[in-house]
Each structure stands twice: as C-alpha cells, then as structure tokens.
Amino acid sequence: ISGSRDDFAHTHINDIGLQPCPHAETGVMGFNVVLGGYMSIKRVAESIPSDMWIPADRNSVVTLSEAILRIFRDEGERKDRQKARLMWLVEKYGVEDYRSKVIEEVESYDRGVKVERAQPAPTGPFERRELLGVHPQPQEGKVRVGILVPAGRLSQAECRDLADLADKYSGGEVRLTVEQNVILPNVDEKAVKKLLKEPVVGAGSRFSVNPGFIEGNVVSCTGAQFCGLALIETKEHAERMAKKLEEKVVMDRPIRIHWTGCPNSCGQVQVADIGIMGAPARKEDPETGKKKAVPGCNIFVGGRIGEDAHLALDPVRKGVPLADEDLLPVLVEVLKENFGAKDRRRRKRDRIMNKVKSIFS
C-alpha cells in the first residue's frame, strides 16, 4: 500500500498493489489496484493494472484484499511452487474476467464495498522524495531524520544505539524503509544540530545521516552467510564495494545498487539502477594458467522505481568474478557509461580549472 506518488511500497513488484488516486468526479481519495508483481527463479513480472478503484477506507481495503486472497486460495496453482503466485491466476482468467470474479466475491460479503473502474492517475509534475537526511514534516517544528544502515545490517550493539537515539529524539519511535534504512520521525527541529553531533551518526560510525549518492542507496539480501540458497555472500561485498565506488567516482544523483545472492532476487536487482546477482564465474589461476570456478555475478542495469517503474529483466554482463580487482572496474565503467559518473580526481581538477578560468575571464 502506497500513501503517495513516491510509491515507497514498490507496488509494481507485489502481488497486490494499492496506488493512491482521487476519484475523478467526487474527489474522494482512494486506490487504483495493480496486481501480479513478483520475482522468482522462473519468472520476474511487473504488476498490471486491474481496472479497479476502491475508496481509501479500512473496510474497502480489507474486503478487496480478502476477496483476492480467497479466490487465490481456492483457484491458485498451489501444487506448483513456481506458479503459486497471483499473476498466473490473473492471466488464466484474463484481466476483465478476473476483475468480474473479484467484484462478485466482494459483493457476496455484503459489506457495502463498491469497486469502481480505475480512476485517472495524477499527471502533474512530481519528484520522488528522499528518505535519508533531515526533512521537514507537515507538523510545525517537526522533522524526520533518515539514517543510513549500510547494506541493512545491524549488530546487537548498533540496535541498542539506535534505540537510545530514538528514545532521546523521536519518542522511542523508529520506522524502517524498504531500502533497509531507518527514519526517526517527529524530531524537534531545534534538536537536529544536537542529534547530528551524536557519536552514533558521527565520524567512525557505520551510520550516517548524509551518506554519498552510492553508499546511501545500497540494498542487499541476506547472502550466503545465513541463506542456503545464496550463491555468494552479499552484505559484506555490498558495503565494501559501495565505499570503494565512492572513492573512485562522483555522482550528481542517487544511484541505487541492489545485491542478491541468487535468482530468487530477494534483493530485487531488477528494480535497481545497477543490480548484482550471484552467479557462476570463472577466472584464470595465475599458478596453473587454467580457468577455475570462483564466486561471481551477473549485472543488471536500468531498473526504475516510483511512478515510472521499470524492470531490467536481462543482465548486461554475465559471469563477472566477485573479487574487487574484477568487479570494481566493471561497475565504474557502468556508472560512467550509463549514469554520468566522473572520476573523483578529475572532477576535483575540473572544479579548480573552472575556478581559475572564472578569475581570469
């Protein structure tokens, strides 16, 4: 369920997605419904419009969801794990017939819920908001503070540090983001300077309120350390590689890099600007001169989230060894060719030259 056009809930890759949209005639706020998004080894699918709209009230949302779940329970392909997702059932029916089936089920509950045709989505200018950093809230004098948790990994001590920070500044409340970071809401604006000086978000800490455009947008699945399906370790590589990329290049906008250990894509590499999926690779052994199997990855490029969502379904590079000396130059090349990255040293030199030119012009 998304509450804004930012679509922080990533409705396009979930079985049931509710996208906020006002009714064109009454102005009542409600949801357009999209269905069938999912990721698996067998198939990766983007959700499709169902041509359904419901009011944004609890009764309507629960009733519609219940109807969809009951139909899936009774008619879904439960015996075949690779097809046990909603998209297969929607395709079996066809969108219009499936919509009719859902409405019939909803009406059978007699709860007063009316499902209408999808409403025109907002088309005005809109820029997806950032979650990291300090941002004002609608409540006067209050801000939200987004804190980077590198690769989504927390130690016990770090959990306690975050809890202490929340007790001190946000009334004990911590909110988690889909991107594996945290938000402290309802922080007093006057307390922000003091919060930013806390050691837990200062130099030497893994946490950061204002991370780089690469470090701040890394997502990673559990990886081989704790998952038997993963082909590679992800979190350690993801955190280290992000730091190295920050040292190598300068970006002018956030770049989302997602890591996943296997084709199940729990790390959702297909929605990332750059997706790194664990895969077999071979590399020459310097002692024998022969190729040998090593941990590797496939690289996806061009996924998008938000209103202009898009899935990158095919890797642009396959079988890249995971070692830093192999993967790092490939990622730098991808960043330069696709996202306008500049060498960090060259970027600094350009600024100096431009300043000199401005003095003498």
PDB file of N, CA, C and O in Angstrom, residues 6-81:
ATOM      1  N   ASP A   6       5.205   8.824  -4.396  1.00  0.00           N
ATOM      2  CA  ASP A   6       6.572   8.318  -4.270  1.00  0.00           C
ATOM      3  C   ASP A   6       6.623   6.805  -4.462  1.00  0.00           C
ATOM      4  O   ASP A   6       7.626   6.262  -4.893  1.00  0.00           O
ATOM      5  N   ASP A   7       5.541   6.124  -4.102  1.00  0.00           N
ATOM      6  CA  ASP A   7       5.452   4.659  -4.152  1.00  0.00           C
ATOM      7  C   ASP A   7       6.616   3.993  -3.414  1.00  0.00           C
ATOM      8  O   ASP A   7       7.316   3.129  -3.940  1.00  0.00           O
ATOM      9  N   PHE A   8       6.808   4.410  -2.168  1.00  0.00           N
ATOM     10  CA  PHE A   8       7.857   3.795  -1.362  1.00  0.00           C
ATOM     11  C   PHE A   8       7.573   2.322  -1.076  1.00  0.00           C
ATOM     12  O   PHE A   8       8.460   1.581  -0.666  1.00  0.00           O
ATOM     13  N   ALA A   9       6.332   1.871  -1.278  1.00  0.00           N
ATOM     14  CA  ALA A   9       5.985   0.464  -1.040  1.00  0.00           C
ATOM     15  C   ALA A   9       6.282  -0.430  -2.244  1.00  0.00           C
ATOM     16  O   ALA A   9       6.112  -1.645  -2.173  1.00  0.00           O
ATOM     17  N   HIS A  10       6.719   0.167  -3.364  1.00  0.00           N
ATOM     18  CA  HIS A  10       7.053  -0.603  -4.568  1.00  0.00           C
ATOM     19  C   HIS A  10       5.886  -1.485  -5.018  1.00  0.00           C
ATOM     20  O   HIS A  10       6.006  -2.701  -5.136  1.00  0.00           O
ATOM     21  N   THR A  11       4.766  -0.862  -5.286  1.00  0.00           N
ATOM     22  CA  THR A  11       3.563  -1.622  -5.664  1.00  0.00           C
ATOM     23  C   THR A  11       3.731  -2.409  -6.951  1.00  0.00           C
ATOM     24  O   THR A  11       3.024  -3.384  -7.176  1.00  0.00           O
ATOM     25  N   HIS A  12       4.664  -2.020  -7.797  1.00  0.00           N
ATOM     26  CA  HIS A  12       4.792  -2.678  -9.104  1.00  0.00           C
ATOM     27  C   HIS A  12       5.473  -4.042  -9.031  1.00  0.00           C
ATOM     28  O   HIS A  12       5.527  -4.749 -10.037  1.00  0.00           O
ATOM     29  N   ILE A  13       5.983  -4.429  -7.859  1.00  0.00           N
ATOM     30  CA  ILE A  13       6.597  -5.755  -7.760  1.00  0.00           C
ATOM     31  C   ILE A  13       5.942  -6.586  -6.657  1.00  0.00           C
ATOM     32  O   ILE A  13       6.555  -7.523  -6.136  1.00  0.00           O
ATOM     33  N   ASN A  14       4.688  -6.269  -6.320  1.00  0.00           N
ATOM     34  CA  ASN A  14       3.967  -7.036  -5.314  1.00  0.00           C
ATOM     35  C   ASN A  14       2.689  -7.638  -5.899  1.00  0.00           C
ATOM     36  O   ASN A  14       2.138  -7.127  -6.874  1.00  0.00           O
ATOM     37  N   ASP A  15       2.215  -8.723  -5.284  1.00  0.00           N
ATOM     38  CA  ASP A  15       1.008  -9.392  -5.766  1.00  0.00           C
ATOM     39  C   ASP A  15      -0.185  -8.453  -5.789  1.00  0.00           C
ATOM     40  O   ASP A  15      -0.966  -8.446  -6.743  1.00  0.00           O
ATOM     41  N   ILE A  16      -0.353  -7.688  -4.729  1.00  0.00           N
ATOM     42  CA  ILE A  16      -1.432  -6.703  -4.652  1.00  0.00           C
ATOM     43  C   ILE A  16      -0.810  -5.350  -4.369  1.00  0.00           C
ATOM     44  O   ILE A  16      -0.086  -5.190  -3.386  1.00  0.00           O
ATOM     45  N   GLY A  17      -1.075  -4.385  -5.233  1.00  0.00           N
ATOM     46  CA  GLY A  17      -0.542  -3.044  -5.045  1.00  0.00           C
ATOM     47  C   GLY A  17      -1.661  -2.019  -5.054  1.00  0.00           C
ATOM     48  O   GLY A  17      -2.511  -2.022  -5.947  1.00  0.00           O
ATOM     49  N   LEU A  18      -1.694  -1.164  -4.040  1.00  0.00           N
ATOM     50  CA  LEU A  18      -2.695  -0.110  -3.945  1.00  0.00           C
ATOM     51  C   LEU A  18      -2.008   1.237  -4.122  1.00  0.00           C
ATOM     52  O   LEU A  18      -1.184   1.635  -3.301  1.00  0.00           O
ATOM     53  N   GLN A  19      -2.360   1.930  -5.212  1.00  0.00           N
ATOM     54  CA  GLN A  19      -1.728   3.195  -5.557  1.00  0.00           C
ATOM     55  C   GLN A  19      -2.707   4.343  -5.325  1.00  0.00           C
ATOM     56  O   GLN A  19      -3.813   4.326  -5.873  1.00  0.00           O
ATOM     57  N   PRO A  20      -2.341   5.333  -4.525  1.00  0.00           N
ATOM     58  CA  PRO A  20      -3.287   6.405  -4.165  1.00  0.00           C
ATOM     59  C   PRO A  20      -3.726   7.219  -5.375  1.00  0.00           C
ATOM     60  O   PRO A  20      -2.912   7.605  -6.213  1.00  0.00           O
ATOM     61  N   CYS A  21      -5.041   7.465  -5.433  1.00  0.00           N
ATOM     62  CA  CYS A  21      -5.588   8.206  -6.564  1.00  0.00           C
ATOM     63  C   CYS A  21      -6.980   8.727  -6.196  1.00  0.00           C
ATOM     64  O   CYS A  21      -7.838   7.943  -5.778  1.00  0.00           O
ATOM     65  N   PRO A  22      -7.240  10.018  -6.336  1.00  0.00           N
ATOM     66  CA  PRO A  22      -8.575  10.547  -6.024  1.00  0.00           C
ATOM     67  C   PRO A  22      -9.576  10.175  -7.114  1.00  0.00           C
ATOM     68  O   PRO A  22      -9.218  10.002  -8.278  1.00  0.00           O
ATOM     69  N   HIS A  23     -10.838  10.055  -6.720  1.00  0.00           N
ATOM     70  CA  HIS A  23     -11.906   9.791  -7.681  1.00  0.00           C
ATOM     71  C   HIS A  23     -12.085  11.016  -8.563  1.00  0.00           C
ATOM     72  O   HIS A  23     -12.148  12.156  -8.077  1.00  0.00           O
ATOM     73  N   ALA A  24     -12.172  10.805  -9.863  1.00  0.00           N
ATOM     74  CA  ALA A  24     -12.209  11.919 -10.811  1.00  0.00           C
ATOM     75  C   ALA A  24     -13.439  12.805 -10.633  1.00  0.00           C
ATOM     76  O   ALA A  24     -13.379  14.013 -10.869  1.00  0.00           O
ATOM     77  N   GLU A  25     -14.558  12.237 -10.191  1.00  0.00           N
ATOM     78  CA  GLU A  25     -15.791  13.004 -10.075  1.00  0.00           C
ATOM     79  C   GLU A  25     -16.045  13.508  -8.659  1.00  0.00           C
ATOM     80  O   GLU A  25     -16.410  14.665  -8.456  1.00  0.00           O
ATOM     81  N   THR A  26     -15.866  12.648  -7.673  1.00  0.00           N
ATOM     82  CA  THR A  26     -16.202  13.018  -6.295  1.00  0.00           C
ATOM     83  C   THR A  26     -15.025  13.625  -5.533  1.00  0.00           C
ATOM     84  O   THR A  26     -15.220  14.292  -4.518  1.00  0.00           O
ATOM     85  N   GLY A  27     -13.810  13.341  -5.994  1.00  0.00           N
ATOM     86  CA  GLY A  27     -12.631  13.815  -5.279  1.00  0.00           C
ATOM     87  C   GLY A  27     -12.262  12.974  -4.081  1.00  0.00           C
ATOM     88  O   GLY A  27     -11.272  13.247  -3.401  1.00  0.00           O
ATOM     89  N   VAL A  28     -13.050  11.950  -3.802  1.00  0.00           N
ATOM     90  CA  VAL A  28     -12.763  11.052  -2.673  1.00  0.00           C
ATOM     91  C   VAL A  28     -11.439  10.338  -2.921  1.00  0.00           C
ATOM     92  O   VAL A  28     -11.197   9.810  -4.007  1.00  0.00           O
ATOM     93  N   MET A  29     -10.576  10.328  -1.898  1.00  0.00           N
ATOM     94  CA  MET A  29      -9.292   9.652  -2.043  1.00  0.00           C
ATOM     95  C   MET A  29      -9.486   8.143  -2.007  1.00  0.00           C
ATOM     96  O   MET A  29     -10.268   7.621  -1.212  1.00  0.00           O
ATOM     97  N   GLY A  30      -8.775   7.466  -2.887  1.00  0.00           N
ATOM     98  CA  GLY A  30      -8.882   6.014  -2.940  1.00  0.00           C
ATOM     99  C   GLY A  30      -7.632   5.414  -3.533  1.00  0.00           C
ATOM    100  O   GLY A  30      -6.558   6.044  -3.562  1.00  0.00           O
ATOM    101  N   PHE A  31      -7.761   4.173  -4.011  1.00  0.00           N
ATOM    102  CA  PHE A  31      -6.614   3.463  -4.572  1.00  0.00           C
ATOM    103  C   PHE A  31      -6.972   2.839  -5.915  1.00  0.00           C
ATOM    104  O   PHE A  31      -8.003   2.169  -6.042  1.00  0.00           O
ATOM    105  N   ASN A  32      -6.112   3.013  -6.908  1.00  0.00           N
ATOM    106  CA  ASN A  32      -6.131   2.159  -8.077  1.00  0.00           C
ATOM    107  C   ASN A  32      -5.392   0.877  -7.710  1.00  0.00           C
ATOM    108  O   ASN A  32      -4.397   0.913  -6.980  1.00  0.00           O
ATOM    109  N   VAL A  33      -5.882  -0.237  -8.221  1.00  0.00           N
ATOM    110  CA  VAL A  33      -5.346  -1.539  -7.821  1.00  0.00           C
ATOM    111  C   VAL A  33      -4.531  -2.144  -8.958  1.00  0.00           C
ATOM    112  O   VAL A  33      -5.019  -2.260 -10.091  1.00  0.00           O
ATOM    113  N   VAL A  34      -3.293  -2.513  -8.654  1.00  0.00           N
ATOM    114  CA  VAL A  34      -2.460  -3.254  -9.607  1.00  0.00           C
ATOM    115  C   VAL A  34      -2.184  -4.627  -9.016  1.00  0.00           C
ATOM    116  O   VAL A  34      -2.124  -4.800  -7.798  1.00  0.00           O
ATOM    117  N   LEU A  35      -2.013  -5.610  -9.883  1.00  0.00           N
ATOM    118  CA  LEU A  35      -1.922  -6.995  -9.424  1.00  0.00           C
ATOM    119  C   LEU A  35      -0.793  -7.762 -10.129  1.00  0.00           C
ATOM    120  O   LEU A  35      -0.458  -7.471 -11.273  1.00  0.00           O
ATOM    121  N   GLY A  36      -0.236  -8.718  -9.410  1.00  0.00           N
ATOM    122  CA  GLY A  36       0.581  -9.748 -10.044  1.00  0.00           C
ATOM    123  C   GLY A  36       2.069  -9.551 -10.071  1.00  0.00           C
ATOM    124  O   GLY A  36       2.781 -10.381 -10.646  1.00  0.00           O
ATOM    125  N   GLY A  37       2.596  -8.486  -9.473  1.00  0.00           N
ATOM    126  CA  GLY A  37       4.043  -8.324  -9.497  1.00  0.00           C
ATOM    127  C   GLY A  37       4.737  -9.350  -8.616  1.00  0.00           C
ATOM    128  O   GLY A  37       4.252  -9.679  -7.537  1.00  0.00           O
ATOM    129  N   TYR A  38       5.854  -9.874  -9.065  1.00  0.00           N
ATOM    130  CA  TYR A  38       6.631 -10.789  -8.216  1.00  0.00           C
ATOM    131  C   TYR A  38       7.965 -11.121  -8.862  1.00  0.00           C
ATOM    132  O   TYR A  38       8.190 -10.852 -10.045  1.00  0.00           O
ATOM    133  N   MET A  39       8.843 -11.718  -8.063  1.00  0.00           N
ATOM    134  CA  MET A  39      10.159 -12.139  -8.536  1.00  0.00           C
ATOM    135  C   MET A  39      10.419 -13.566  -8.092  1.00  0.00           C
ATOM    136  O   MET A  39      10.089 -13.957  -6.977  1.00  0.00           O
ATOM    137  N   SER A  40      10.995 -14.352  -8.972  1.00  0.00           N
ATOM    138  CA  SER A  40      11.325 -15.744  -8.649  1.00  0.00           C
ATOM    139  C   SER A  40      12.372 -16.234  -9.634  1.00  0.00           C
ATOM    140  O   SER A  40      12.749 -15.522 -10.574  1.00  0.00           O
ATOM    141  N   ILE A  41      12.819 -17.468  -9.448  1.00  0.00           N
ATOM    142  CA  ILE A  41      13.777 -18.050 -10.389  1.00  0.00           C
ATOM    143  C   ILE A  41      13.138 -18.236 -11.753  1.00  0.00           C
ATOM    144  O   ILE A  41      13.738 -17.966 -12.790  1.00  0.00           O
ATOM    145  N   LYS A  42      11.890 -18.677 -11.769  1.00  0.00           N
ATOM    146  CA  LYS A  42      11.222 -18.997 -13.020  1.00  0.00           C
ATOM    147  C   LYS A  42      10.828 -17.762 -13.804  1.00  0.00           C
ATOM    148  O   LYS A  42      10.902 -17.724 -15.035  1.00  0.00           O
ATOM    149  N   ARG A  43      10.391 -16.724 -13.095  1.00  0.00           N
ATOM    150  CA  ARG A  43       9.838 -15.568 -13.787  1.00  0.00           C
ATOM    151  C   ARG A  43       9.905 -14.321 -12.919  1.00  0.00           C
ATOM    152  O   ARG A  43       9.763 -14.403 -11.705  1.00  0.00           O
ATOM    153  N   VAL A  44      10.113 -13.190 -13.563  1.00  0.00           N
ATOM    154  CA  VAL A  44      10.029 -11.889 -12.901  1.00  0.00           C
ATOM    155  C   VAL A  44       8.958 -11.093 -13.632  1.00  0.00           C
ATOM    156  O   VAL A  44       9.011 -10.936 -14.854  1.00  0.00           O
ATOM    157  N   ALA A  45       7.952 -10.604 -12.901  1.00  0.00           N
ATOM    158  CA  ALA A  45       6.819  -9.937 -13.547  1.00  0.00           C
ATOM    159  C   ALA A  45       6.498  -8.621 -12.871  1.00  0.00           C
ATOM    160  O   ALA A  45       6.515  -8.511 -11.646  1.00  0.00           O
ATOM    161  N   GLU A  46       6.203  -7.616 -13.686  1.00  0.00           N
ATOM    162  CA  GLU A  46       5.748  -6.330 -13.175  1.00  0.00           C
ATOM    163  C   GLU A  46       4.234  -6.356 -13.056  1.00  0.00           C
ATOM    164  O   GLU A  46       3.546  -6.929 -13.908  1.00  0.00           O
ATOM    165  N   SER A  47       3.703  -5.772 -11.989  1.00  0.00           N
ATOM    166  CA  SER A  47       2.255  -5.794 -11.782  1.00  0.00           C
ATOM    167  C   SER A  47       1.536  -5.094 -12.932  1.00  0.00           C
ATOM    168  O   SER A  47       2.097  -4.237 -13.619  1.00  0.00           O
ATOM    169  N   ILE A  48       0.278  -5.480 -13.138  1.00  0.00           N
ATOM    170  CA  ILE A  48      -0.508  -4.930 -14.238  1.00  0.00           C
ATOM    171  C   ILE A  48      -1.765  -4.253 -13.687  1.00  0.00           C
ATOM    172  O   ILE A  48      -2.277  -4.636 -12.634  1.00  0.00           O
ATOM    173  N   PRO A  49      -2.274  -3.230 -14.382  1.00  0.00           N
ATOM    174  CA  PRO A  49      -3.496  -2.564 -13.923  1.00  0.00           C
ATOM    175  C   PRO A  49      -4.677  -3.533 -13.945  1.00  0.00           C
ATOM    176  O   PRO A  49      -4.840  -4.310 -14.887  1.00  0.00           O
ATOM    177  N   SER A  50      -5.492  -3.491 -12.897  1.00  0.00           N
ATOM    178  CA  SER A  50      -6.663  -4.372 -12.810  1.00  0.00           C
ATOM    179  C   SER A  50      -7.951  -3.675 -13.192  1.00  0.00           C
ATOM    180  O   SER A  50      -9.018  -4.291 -13.198  1.00  0.00           O
ATOM    181  N   ASP A  51      -7.864  -2.362 -13.478  1.00  0.00           N
ATOM    182  CA  ASP A  51      -9.040  -1.544 -13.768  1.00  0.00           C
ATOM    183  C   ASP A  51     -10.023  -1.566 -12.600  1.00  0.00           C
ATOM    184  O   ASP A  51     -11.237  -1.644 -12.787  1.00  0.00           O
ATOM    185  N   MET A  52      -9.477  -1.491 -11.383  1.00  0.00           N
ATOM    186  CA  MET A  52     -10.305  -1.415 -10.181  1.00  0.00           C
ATOM    187  C   MET A  52      -9.860  -0.240  -9.332  1.00  0.00           C
ATOM    188  O   MET A  52      -8.662   0.052  -9.224  1.00  0.00           O
ATOM    189  N   TRP A  53     -10.846   0.423  -8.724  1.00  0.00           N
ATOM    190  CA  TRP A  53     -10.595   1.515  -7.787  1.00  0.00           C
ATOM    191  C   TRP A  53     -11.492   1.323  -6.579  1.00  0.00           C
ATOM    192  O   TRP A  53     -12.670   0.974  -6.710  1.00  0.00           O
ATOM    193  N   ILE A  54     -10.930   1.553  -5.394  1.00  0.00           N
ATOM    194  CA  ILE A  54     -11.709   1.463  -4.158  1.00  0.00           C
ATOM    195  C   ILE A  54     -11.426   2.688  -3.305  1.00  0.00           C
ATOM    196  O   ILE A  54     -10.345   3.290  -3.405  1.00  0.00           O
ATOM    197  N   PRO A  55     -12.359   3.084  -2.451  1.00  0.00           N
ATOM    198  CA  PRO A  55     -12.098   4.194  -1.530  1.00  0.00           C
ATOM    199  C   PRO A  55     -10.996   3.823  -0.532  1.00  0.00           C
ATOM    200  O   PRO A  55     -10.801   2.643  -0.222  1.00  0.00           O
ATOM    201  N   ALA A  56     -10.303   4.825  -0.037  1.00  0.00           N
ATOM    202  CA  ALA A  56      -9.195   4.584   0.890  1.00  0.00           C
ATOM    203  C   ALA A  56      -9.700   4.489   2.323  1.00  0.00           C
ATOM    204  O   ALA A  56      -9.308   5.257   3.198  1.00  0.00           O
ATOM    205  N   ASP A  57     -10.574   3.520   2.576  1.00  0.00           N
ATOM    206  CA  ASP A  57     -11.014   3.264   3.947  1.00  0.00           C
ATOM    207  C   ASP A  57     -10.717   1.806   4.291  1.00  0.00           C
ATOM    208  O   ASP A  57     -10.573   0.955   3.410  1.00  0.00           O
ATOM    209  N   ARG A  58     -10.642   1.552   5.576  1.00  0.00           N
ATOM    210  CA  ARG A  58     -10.215   0.230   6.043  1.00  0.00           C
ATOM    211  C   ARG A  58     -11.127  -0.888   5.533  1.00  0.00           C
ATOM    212  O   ARG A  58     -10.649  -1.939   5.076  1.00  0.00           O
ATOM    213  N   ASN A  59     -12.431  -0.677   5.569  1.00  0.00           N
ATOM    214  CA  ASN A  59     -13.375  -1.703   5.162  1.00  0.00           C
ATOM    215  C   ASN A  59     -13.171  -2.082   3.699  1.00  0.00           C
ATOM    216  O   ASN A  59     -13.143  -3.266   3.344  1.00  0.00           O
ATOM    217  N   SER A  60     -12.998  -1.091   2.840  1.00  0.00           N
ATOM    218  CA  SER A  60     -12.821  -1.367   1.412  1.00  0.00           C
ATOM    219  C   SER A  60     -11.515  -2.099   1.138  1.00  0.00           C
ATOM    220  O   SER A  60     -11.478  -3.066   0.368  1.00  0.00           O
ATOM    221  N   VAL A  61     -10.444  -1.641   1.767  1.00  0.00           N
ATOM    222  CA  VAL A  61      -9.130  -2.247   1.535  1.00  0.00           C
ATOM    223  C   VAL A  61      -9.098  -3.692   2.029  1.00  0.00           C
ATOM    224  O   VAL A  61      -8.643  -4.603   1.322  1.00  0.00           O
ATOM    225  N   VAL A  62      -9.598  -3.923   3.238  1.00  0.00           N
ATOM    226  CA  VAL A  62      -9.589  -5.274   3.798  1.00  0.00           C
ATOM    227  C   VAL A  62     -10.500  -6.196   2.989  1.00  0.00           C
ATOM    228  O   VAL A  62     -10.142  -7.349   2.685  1.00  0.00           O
ATOM    229  N   THR A  63     -11.658  -5.709   2.610  1.00  0.00           N
ATOM    230  CA  THR A  63     -12.613  -6.539   1.878  1.00  0.00           C
ATOM    231  C   THR A  63     -12.071  -6.938   0.512  1.00  0.00           C
ATOM    232  O   THR A  63     -12.162  -8.099   0.105  1.00  0.00           O
ATOM    233  N   LEU A  64     -11.513  -5.983  -0.218  1.00  0.00           N
ATOM    234  CA  LEU A  64     -10.947  -6.300  -1.528  1.00  0.00           C
ATOM    235  C   LEU A  64      -9.797  -7.293  -1.396  1.00  0.00           C
ATOM    236  O   LEU A  64      -9.718  -8.280  -2.138  1.00  0.00           O
ATOM    237  N   SER A  65      -8.910  -7.038  -0.451  1.00  0.00           N
ATOM    238  CA  SER A  65      -7.756  -7.938  -0.263  1.00  0.00           C
ATOM    239  C   SER A  65      -8.225  -9.341   0.112  1.00  0.00           C
ATOM    240  O   SER A  65      -7.691 -10.346  -0.375  1.00  0.00           O
ATOM    241  N   GLU A  66      -9.222  -9.415   0.970  1.00  0.00           N
ATOM    242  CA  GLU A  66      -9.757 -10.719   1.375  1.00  0.00           C
ATOM    243  C   GLU A  66     -10.335 -11.461   0.176  1.00  0.00           C
ATOM    244  O   GLU A  66     -10.120 -12.666   0.018  1.00  0.00           O
ATOM    245  N   ALA A  67     -11.066 -10.757  -0.674  1.00  0.00           N
ATOM    246  CA  ALA A  67     -11.650 -11.384  -1.857  1.00  0.00           C
ATOM    247  C   ALA A  67     -10.569 -11.946  -2.778  1.00  0.00           C
ATOM    248  O   ALA A  67     -10.665 -13.084  -3.266  1.00  0.00           O
ATOM    249  N   ILE A  68      -9.517 -11.154  -3.004  1.00  0.00           N
ATOM    250  CA  ILE A  68      -8.426 -11.602  -3.867  1.00  0.00           C
ATOM    251  C   ILE A  68      -7.740 -12.829  -3.271  1.00  0.00           C
ATOM    252  O   ILE A  68      -7.439 -13.805  -3.971  1.00  0.00           O
ATOM    253  N   LEU A  69      -7.511 -12.812  -1.965  1.00  0.00           N
ATOM    254  CA  LEU A  69      -6.838 -13.928  -1.302  1.00  0.00           C
ATOM    255  C   LEU A  69      -7.688 -15.193  -1.303  1.00  0.00           C
ATOM    256  O   LEU A  69      -7.174 -16.308  -1.494  1.00  0.00           O
ATOM    257  N   ARG A  70      -8.979 -15.043  -1.083  1.00  0.00           N
ATOM    258  CA  ARG A  70      -9.850 -16.224  -1.070  1.00  0.00           C
ATOM    259  C   ARG A  70      -9.917 -16.881  -2.455  1.00  0.00           C
ATOM    260  O   ARG A  70      -9.889 -18.111  -2.566  1.00  0.00           O
ATOM    261  N   ILE A  71     -10.008 -16.072  -3.495  1.00  0.00           N
ATOM    262  CA  ILE A  71     -10.029 -16.628  -4.856  1.00  0.00           C
ATOM    263  C   ILE A  71      -8.708 -17.342  -5.149  1.00  0.00           C
ATOM    264  O   ILE A  71      -8.689 -18.434  -5.716  1.00  0.00           O
ATOM    265  N   PHE A  72      -7.603 -16.727  -4.733  1.00  0.00           N
ATOM    266  CA  PHE A  72      -6.298 -17.356  -4.951  1.00  0.00           C
ATOM    267  C   PHE A  72      -6.181 -18.652  -4.154  1.00  0.00           C
ATOM    268  O   PHE A  72      -5.649 -19.659  -4.645  1.00  0.00           O
ATOM    269  N   ARG A  73      -6.690 -18.637  -2.931  1.00  0.00           N
ATOM    270  CA  ARG A  73      -6.660 -19.845  -2.108  1.00  0.00           C
ATOM    271  C   ARG A  73      -7.398 -20.999  -2.795  1.00  0.00           C
ATOM    272  O   ARG A  73      -6.922 -22.137  -2.818  1.00  0.00           O
ATOM    273  N   ASP A  74      -8.543 -20.695  -3.367  1.00  0.00           N
ATOM    274  CA  ASP A  74      -9.377 -21.741  -3.951  1.00  0.00           C
ATOM    275  C   ASP A  74      -8.953 -22.138  -5.355  1.00  0.00           C
ATOM    276  O   ASP A  74      -9.143 -23.300  -5.758  1.00  0.00           O
ATOM    277  N   GLU A  75      -8.387 -21.209  -6.115  1.00  0.00           N
ATOM    278  CA  GLU A  75      -8.152 -21.486  -7.530  1.00  0.00           C
ATOM    279  C   GLU A  75      -6.703 -21.341  -7.975  1.00  0.00           C
ATOM    280  O   GLU A  75      -6.374 -21.677  -9.115  1.00  0.00           O
ATOM    281  N   GLY A  76      -5.846 -20.849  -7.104  1.00  0.00           N
ATOM    282  CA  GLY A  76      -4.445 -20.660  -7.481  1.00  0.00           C
ATOM    283  C   GLY A  76      -3.726 -21.985  -7.678  1.00  0.00           C
ATOM    284  O   GLY A  76      -4.158 -23.035  -7.186  1.00  0.00           O
ATOM    285  N   GLU A  77      -2.601 -21.928  -8.389  1.00  0.00           N
ATOM    286  CA  GLU A  77      -1.809 -23.125  -8.683  1.00  0.00           C
ATOM    287  C   GLU A  77      -0.960 -23.465  -7.464  1.00  0.00           C
ATOM    288  O   GLU A  77       0.246 -23.210  -7.426  1.00  0.00           O
ATOM    289  N   ARG A  78      -1.590 -24.038  -6.454  1.00  0.00           N
ATOM    290  CA  ARG A  78      -0.899 -24.270  -5.180  1.00  0.00           C
ATOM    291  C   ARG A  78       0.070 -25.451  -5.232  1.00  0.00           C
ATOM    292  O   ARG A  78       0.994 -25.540  -4.431  1.00  0.00           O
ATOM    293  N   LYS A  79      -0.128 -26.378  -6.170  1.00  0.00           N
ATOM    294  CA  LYS A  79       0.714 -27.578  -6.219  1.00  0.00           C
ATOM    295  C   LYS A  79       2.043 -27.338  -6.931  1.00  0.00           C
ATOM    296  O   LYS A  79       2.984 -28.104  -6.754  1.00  0.00           O
ATOM    297  N   ASP A  80       2.097 -26.311  -7.755  1.00  0.00           N
ATOM    298  CA  ASP A  80       3.322 -25.986  -8.486  1.00  0.00           C
ATOM    299  C   ASP A  80       3.919 -24.730  -7.878  1.00  0.00           C
ATOM    300  O   ASP A  80       3.431 -23.621  -8.090  1.00  0.00           O
ATOM    301  N   ARG A  81       4.996 -24.883  -7.124  1.00  0.00           N
ATOM    302  CA  ARG A  81       5.582 -23.756  -6.406  1.00  0.00           C
ATOM    303  C   ARG A  81       6.002 -22.640  -7.353  1.00  0.00           C
ATOM    304  O   ARG A  81       5.931 -21.465  -7.001  1.00  0.00           O
TER     305      ARG A  81
END
